[in-house]
XYZ file of C-alpha atoms in Angstrom:
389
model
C -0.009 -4.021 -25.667
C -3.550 -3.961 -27.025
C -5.452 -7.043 -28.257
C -9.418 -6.999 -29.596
C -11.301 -9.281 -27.677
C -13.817 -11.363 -29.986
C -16.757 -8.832 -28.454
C -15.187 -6.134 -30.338
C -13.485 -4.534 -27.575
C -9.845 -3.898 -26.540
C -7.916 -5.399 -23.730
C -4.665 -3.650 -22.658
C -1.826 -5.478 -21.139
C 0.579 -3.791 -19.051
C 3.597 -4.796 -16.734
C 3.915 -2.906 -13.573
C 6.826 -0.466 -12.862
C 7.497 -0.434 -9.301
C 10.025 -3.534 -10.538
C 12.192 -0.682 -11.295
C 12.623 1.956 -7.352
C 12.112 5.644 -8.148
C 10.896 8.086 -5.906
C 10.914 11.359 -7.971
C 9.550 12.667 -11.433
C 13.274 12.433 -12.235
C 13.388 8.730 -11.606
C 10.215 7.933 -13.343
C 11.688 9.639 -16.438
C 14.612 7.816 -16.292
C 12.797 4.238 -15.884
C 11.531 5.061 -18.977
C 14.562 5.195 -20.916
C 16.565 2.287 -19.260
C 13.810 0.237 -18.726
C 11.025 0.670 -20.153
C 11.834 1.059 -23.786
C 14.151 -1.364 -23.988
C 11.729 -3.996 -23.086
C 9.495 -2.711 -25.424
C 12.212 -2.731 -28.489
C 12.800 -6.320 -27.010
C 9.272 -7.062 -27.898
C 9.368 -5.582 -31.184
C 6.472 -3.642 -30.300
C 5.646 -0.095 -31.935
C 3.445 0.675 -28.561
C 3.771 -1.158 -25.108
C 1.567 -0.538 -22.175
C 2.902 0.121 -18.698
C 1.528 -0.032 -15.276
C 3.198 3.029 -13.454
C 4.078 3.074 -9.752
C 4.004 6.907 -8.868
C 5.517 7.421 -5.215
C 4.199 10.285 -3.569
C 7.062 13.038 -4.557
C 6.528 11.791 -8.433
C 2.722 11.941 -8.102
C 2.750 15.392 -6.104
C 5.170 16.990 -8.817
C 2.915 16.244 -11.549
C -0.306 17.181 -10.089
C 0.976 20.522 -9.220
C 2.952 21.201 -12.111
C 1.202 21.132 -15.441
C 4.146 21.588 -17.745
C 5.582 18.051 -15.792
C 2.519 16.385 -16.911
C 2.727 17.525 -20.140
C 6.412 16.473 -20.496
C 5.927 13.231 -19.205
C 3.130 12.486 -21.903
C 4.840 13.565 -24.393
C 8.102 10.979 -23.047
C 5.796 8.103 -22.921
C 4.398 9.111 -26.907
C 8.466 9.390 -27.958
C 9.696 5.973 -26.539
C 6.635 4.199 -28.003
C 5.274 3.375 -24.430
C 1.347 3.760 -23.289
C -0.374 4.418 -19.610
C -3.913 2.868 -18.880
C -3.162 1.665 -15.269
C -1.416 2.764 -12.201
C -0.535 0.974 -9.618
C -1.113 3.273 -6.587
C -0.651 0.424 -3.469
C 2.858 1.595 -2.612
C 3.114 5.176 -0.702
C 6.658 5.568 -1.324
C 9.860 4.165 -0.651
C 8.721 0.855 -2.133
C 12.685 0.407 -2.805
C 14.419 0.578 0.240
C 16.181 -1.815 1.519
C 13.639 -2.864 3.735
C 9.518 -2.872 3.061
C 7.915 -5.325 5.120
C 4.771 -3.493 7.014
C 5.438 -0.123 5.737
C 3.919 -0.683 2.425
C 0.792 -0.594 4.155
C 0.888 2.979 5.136
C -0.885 5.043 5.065
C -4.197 3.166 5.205
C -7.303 4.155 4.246
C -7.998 5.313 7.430
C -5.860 8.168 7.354
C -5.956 11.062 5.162
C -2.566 10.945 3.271
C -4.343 7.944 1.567
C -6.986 9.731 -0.404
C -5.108 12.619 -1.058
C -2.749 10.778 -2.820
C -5.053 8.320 -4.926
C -7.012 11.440 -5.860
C -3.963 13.291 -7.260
C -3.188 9.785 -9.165
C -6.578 9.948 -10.543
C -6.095 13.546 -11.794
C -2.299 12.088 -13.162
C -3.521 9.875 -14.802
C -6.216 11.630 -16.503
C -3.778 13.707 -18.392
C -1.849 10.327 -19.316
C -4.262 8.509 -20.871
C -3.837 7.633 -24.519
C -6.163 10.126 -26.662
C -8.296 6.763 -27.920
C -8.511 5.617 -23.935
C -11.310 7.248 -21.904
C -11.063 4.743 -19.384
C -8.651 4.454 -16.260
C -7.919 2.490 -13.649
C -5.613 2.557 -10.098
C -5.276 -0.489 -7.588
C -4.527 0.311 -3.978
C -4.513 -1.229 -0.828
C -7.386 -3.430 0.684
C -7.826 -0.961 3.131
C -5.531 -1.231 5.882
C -2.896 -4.474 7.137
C -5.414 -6.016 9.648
C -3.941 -5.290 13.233
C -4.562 -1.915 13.173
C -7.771 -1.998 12.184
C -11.145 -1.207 14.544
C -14.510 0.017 13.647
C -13.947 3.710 13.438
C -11.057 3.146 11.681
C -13.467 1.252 8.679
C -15.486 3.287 9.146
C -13.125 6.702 7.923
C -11.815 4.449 5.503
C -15.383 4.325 3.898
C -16.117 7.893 4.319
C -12.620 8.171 2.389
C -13.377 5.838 -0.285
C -16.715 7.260 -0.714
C -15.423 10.688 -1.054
C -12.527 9.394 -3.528
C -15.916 8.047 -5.882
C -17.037 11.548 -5.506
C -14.133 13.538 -6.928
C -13.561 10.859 -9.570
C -17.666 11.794 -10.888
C -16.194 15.129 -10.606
C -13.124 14.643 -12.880
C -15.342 12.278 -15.008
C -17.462 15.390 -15.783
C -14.831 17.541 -16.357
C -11.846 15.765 -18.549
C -14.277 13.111 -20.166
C -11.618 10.383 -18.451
C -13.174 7.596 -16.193
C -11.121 6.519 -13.585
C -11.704 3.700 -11.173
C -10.200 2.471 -8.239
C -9.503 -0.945 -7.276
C -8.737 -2.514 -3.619
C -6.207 -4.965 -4.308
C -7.208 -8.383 -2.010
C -3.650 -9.118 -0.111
C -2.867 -12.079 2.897
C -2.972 -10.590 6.176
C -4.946 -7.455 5.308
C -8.400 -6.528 6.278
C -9.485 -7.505 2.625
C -7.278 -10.870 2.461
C -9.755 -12.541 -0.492
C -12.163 -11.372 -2.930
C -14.630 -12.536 -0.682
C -13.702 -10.297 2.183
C -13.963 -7.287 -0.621
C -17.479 -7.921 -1.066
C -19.346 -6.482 2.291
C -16.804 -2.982 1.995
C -17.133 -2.644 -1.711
C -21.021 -3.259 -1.391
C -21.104 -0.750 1.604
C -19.425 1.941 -0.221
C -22.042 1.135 -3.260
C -20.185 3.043 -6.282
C -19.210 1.637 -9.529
C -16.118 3.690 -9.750
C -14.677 1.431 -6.858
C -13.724 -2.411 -7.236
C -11.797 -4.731 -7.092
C -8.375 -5.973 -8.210
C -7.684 -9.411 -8.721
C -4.078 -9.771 -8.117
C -3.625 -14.023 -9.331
C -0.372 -14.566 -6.519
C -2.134 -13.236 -3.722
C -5.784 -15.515 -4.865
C -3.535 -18.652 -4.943
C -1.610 -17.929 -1.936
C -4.893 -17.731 -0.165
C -5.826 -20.683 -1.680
C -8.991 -19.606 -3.466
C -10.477 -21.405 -6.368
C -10.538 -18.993 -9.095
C -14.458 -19.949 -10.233
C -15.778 -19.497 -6.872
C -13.935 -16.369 -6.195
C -14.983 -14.715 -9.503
C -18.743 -16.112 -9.302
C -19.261 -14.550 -5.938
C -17.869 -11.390 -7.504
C -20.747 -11.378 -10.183
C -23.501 -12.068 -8.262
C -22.448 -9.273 -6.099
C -21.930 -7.000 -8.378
C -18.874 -6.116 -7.696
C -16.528 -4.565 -10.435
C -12.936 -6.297 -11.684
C -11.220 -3.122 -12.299
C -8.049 -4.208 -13.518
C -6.480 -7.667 -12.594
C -2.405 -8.443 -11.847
C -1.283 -11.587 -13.408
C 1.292 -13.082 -11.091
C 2.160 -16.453 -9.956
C 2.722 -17.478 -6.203
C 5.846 -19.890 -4.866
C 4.262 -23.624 -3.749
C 5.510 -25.793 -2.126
C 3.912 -29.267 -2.712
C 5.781 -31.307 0.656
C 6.595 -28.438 3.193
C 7.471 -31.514 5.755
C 10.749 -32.560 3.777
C 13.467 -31.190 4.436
C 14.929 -30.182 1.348
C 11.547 -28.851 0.623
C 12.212 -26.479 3.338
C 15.795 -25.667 2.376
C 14.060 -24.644 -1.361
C 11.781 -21.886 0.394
C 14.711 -20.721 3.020
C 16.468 -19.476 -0.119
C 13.257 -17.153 -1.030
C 13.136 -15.565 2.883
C 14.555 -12.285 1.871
C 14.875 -9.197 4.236
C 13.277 -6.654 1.919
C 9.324 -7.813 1.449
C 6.717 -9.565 3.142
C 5.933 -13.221 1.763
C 3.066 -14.316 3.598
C 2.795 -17.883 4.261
C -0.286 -20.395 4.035
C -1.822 -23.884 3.814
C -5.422 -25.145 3.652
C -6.344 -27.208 6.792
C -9.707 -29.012 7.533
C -10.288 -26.475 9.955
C -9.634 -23.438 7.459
C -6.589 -21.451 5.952
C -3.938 -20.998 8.471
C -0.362 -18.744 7.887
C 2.512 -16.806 8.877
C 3.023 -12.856 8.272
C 6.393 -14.447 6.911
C 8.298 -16.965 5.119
C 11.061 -17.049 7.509
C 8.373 -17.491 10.257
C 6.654 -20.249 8.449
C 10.259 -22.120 8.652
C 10.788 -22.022 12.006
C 9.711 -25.170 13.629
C 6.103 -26.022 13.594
C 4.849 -22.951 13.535
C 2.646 -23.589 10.542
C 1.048 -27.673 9.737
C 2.974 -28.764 6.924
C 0.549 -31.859 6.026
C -0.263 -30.090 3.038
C 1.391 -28.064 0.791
C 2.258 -24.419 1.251
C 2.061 -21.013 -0.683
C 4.035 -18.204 -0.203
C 3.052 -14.316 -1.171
C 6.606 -14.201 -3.362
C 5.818 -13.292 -7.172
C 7.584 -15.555 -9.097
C 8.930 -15.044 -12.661
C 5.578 -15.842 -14.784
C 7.485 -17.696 -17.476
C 10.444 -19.586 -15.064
C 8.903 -21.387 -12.395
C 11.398 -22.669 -9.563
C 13.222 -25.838 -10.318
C 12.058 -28.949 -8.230
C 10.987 -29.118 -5.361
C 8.994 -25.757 -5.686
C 7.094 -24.622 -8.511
C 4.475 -22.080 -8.577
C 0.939 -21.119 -9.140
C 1.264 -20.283 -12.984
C -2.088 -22.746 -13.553
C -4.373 -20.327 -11.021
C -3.559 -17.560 -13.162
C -4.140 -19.200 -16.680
C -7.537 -20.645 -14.941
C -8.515 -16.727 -13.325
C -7.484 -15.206 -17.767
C -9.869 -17.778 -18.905
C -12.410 -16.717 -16.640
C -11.711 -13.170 -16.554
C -11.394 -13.072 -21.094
C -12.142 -16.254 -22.235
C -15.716 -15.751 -22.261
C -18.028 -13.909 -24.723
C -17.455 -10.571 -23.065
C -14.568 -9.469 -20.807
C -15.093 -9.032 -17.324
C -12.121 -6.714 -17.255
C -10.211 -4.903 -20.173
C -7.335 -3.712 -17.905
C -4.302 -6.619 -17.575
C -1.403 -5.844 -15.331
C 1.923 -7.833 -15.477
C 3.562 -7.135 -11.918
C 6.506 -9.267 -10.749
C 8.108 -6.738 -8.640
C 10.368 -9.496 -6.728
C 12.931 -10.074 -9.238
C 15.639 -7.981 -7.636
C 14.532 -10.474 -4.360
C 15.018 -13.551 -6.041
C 17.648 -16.161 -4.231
C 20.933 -14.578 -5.755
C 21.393 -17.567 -8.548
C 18.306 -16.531 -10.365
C 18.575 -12.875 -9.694
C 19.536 -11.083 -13.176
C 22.472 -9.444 -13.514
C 22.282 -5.876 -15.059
C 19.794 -3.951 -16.821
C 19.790 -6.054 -20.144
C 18.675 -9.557 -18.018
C 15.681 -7.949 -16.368
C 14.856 -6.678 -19.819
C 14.868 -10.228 -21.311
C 13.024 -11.201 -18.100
C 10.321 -8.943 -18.193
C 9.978 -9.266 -21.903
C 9.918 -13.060 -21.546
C 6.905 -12.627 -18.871
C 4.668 -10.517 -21.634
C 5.384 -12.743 -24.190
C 3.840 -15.607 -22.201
C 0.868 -13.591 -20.833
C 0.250 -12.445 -24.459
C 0.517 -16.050 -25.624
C -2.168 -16.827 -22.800
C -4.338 -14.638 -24.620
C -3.922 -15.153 -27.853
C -4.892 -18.813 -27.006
C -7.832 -17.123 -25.619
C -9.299 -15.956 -29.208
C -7.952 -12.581 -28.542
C -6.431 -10.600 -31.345
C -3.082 -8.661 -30.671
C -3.216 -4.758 -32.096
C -0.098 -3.136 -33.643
């Protein structure tokens, strides 16, 4: 979806992919069809913009195979559907049955990482839109923190550094600019925007910035207007930003409180855990840890890293952090010019959801997903933007 900001330029929205697992070029094909277009049709949409997750086998096939590039432009062009973004965090096997920690490997400390990203880059060259010459591709803020030393950041500069290099290259060669965003997360190395600011500044390239994911900003408990003024006067690029809304819990001490959030401890993904104290943010790696006993203060209210269905908050006694995303949109469109033009819708948890609000069958999460883009478009019209056919 494309809507004309009142500077004159165009804003594309997007929802992300890895909702829907596929590890191969086959799978990604077949998202398409049973996914992809039908949220689209729901829509009523000639053209809707998608945020593609490309595991490692997909993104390998297509960067080695010319005619499999070709084929999948030409799918995206027949079922009315439009790539801008990717969202290269996830390696691969972002499906199984278990994630946890393994989404955060390989880090940007070994060499898998910027092999990969590159060959997204060069993917999604040959998938942008003929009137697009601008891409973009979040990963991961570097590495999940306990693995992390100074040699280790220091490879994963030399890596990102090298990644700005071959995207000049590619830049000079297809026309297509492609940047790279780290994606701020709870318990990694960069957990805020504010920790993104002395790497980002060290590397010192325009073609890599930042992603402002909206769940993982609330569930650190940032305030939106610092976090995106200390961006500015940094200098630091918003590359593309994920609109998603965190799970809060207002009373963490009752005990039906805590019965609400035991229903969202799932085995498959992390859901990072914290509450603002006087003496700073403290958390959990885990919901389920946050539950058990005291392990966290529970004077104040808690947020938990579980991306919630934008337009259905949970019923009472949770809600979630819907208002830090409409406040981070104002900020990041509202204003006379955009600070970024790339929007990604990416609520990749509904499968996780406590079973009574998990949807059942293809057609729900179609309805689901639509419903979640009609409210983020709704949040921008309201903005003074202008939605494109």
């Amino acid at each position: 979806m494309r809507f004309r900001h009142p500077d004159g330029s165009v804003v594309h929205l997007a929802y992300c992919t890895n909702v829907h697992p596929a590890e191969t070029l086959d799978g990604v094909l077949a998202q398409l069809r049973d996914h992809c277009e039908p949220v689209r049709r729901r829509l009523g949409r000639d053209r809707l913009g998608i945020g593609l997750w490309l595991a490692k086998d997909a993104a390998h096939a297509l960067v080695t195979d010319p005619a499999a590039l070709r084929g999948l432009r030409c799918e995206l062009e027949r079922r009315g559907l439009e790539v801008v973004t990717l969202n290269g965090f996830p390696y691969e096997g972002f499906g199984a049955e278990e994630v946890k920690y393994r989404v955060y490997k390989p880090d940007w400390a070994d060499p898998e990482r910027l092999e990969h990203t590159a060959a997204l880059a060069r993917v999604l060259a040959g998938l942008l839109p003929d009137d697009v010459t601008d891409g973009s591709i979040s990963t991961l803020p570097l590495a999940w923190r306990t693995t992390y030393d100074e040699q280790r950041a220091e490879t994963a500069r030399t890596a990102l550094r090298t990644l700005a290099d071959r995207l000049d290259a590619l830049h000079e060669l297809t026309g297509r600019s492609i940047r790279v965003a780290l994606e701020p997360e709870p318990g990694c190395v960069v957990e805020t925007t504010r920790d993104a600011i002395a790497p980002l500044t060290a590397i010192g390239h325009d073609r890599v910035g930042i992603c402002v994911d909206t769940c993982h900003l609330a569930t650190s408990f940032e305030d939106p207007h610092t976090a995106l003024d200390d961006l500015t006067r940094a200098g630091v690029p918003v590359v593309k930003s994920q609109l998603s809304a965190a799970l809060h819990a207002e009373q963490p001490h009752l005990p039906e409180v805590r019965d609400a959030l035991a229903a969202f401890a799932e085995p498959r993904f992390l859901h990072q855990t914290r509450t603002s104290t006087a003496a700073g943010l403290r958390g959990t790696d885990d919901l389920d840890e946050a539950l058990a006993g005291d392990t966290l203060p529970d004077a104040g209210p808690w947020r938990a890293h579980f991306h919630v269905p934008l337009h259905a908050a949970p019923t009472a006694p949770l809600t979630s952090t819907l208002p830090v995303l409409t406040s981070v949109l104002t900020r990041l469109v509202g204003g006379p010019r955009p600070l970024t033009h790339h929007l990604e819708v990416e609520t990749y948890t509904w499968q996780a959801l406590p079973p009574d609000l998990r949807p059942r069958g293809r057609a729900q999460l179609a309805d689901g997903i639509a419903a979640e883009l009609t409210l983020a478009r709704d949040l921008l019209t309201d903005l003074g933007l202008k939605e494109l056919p």
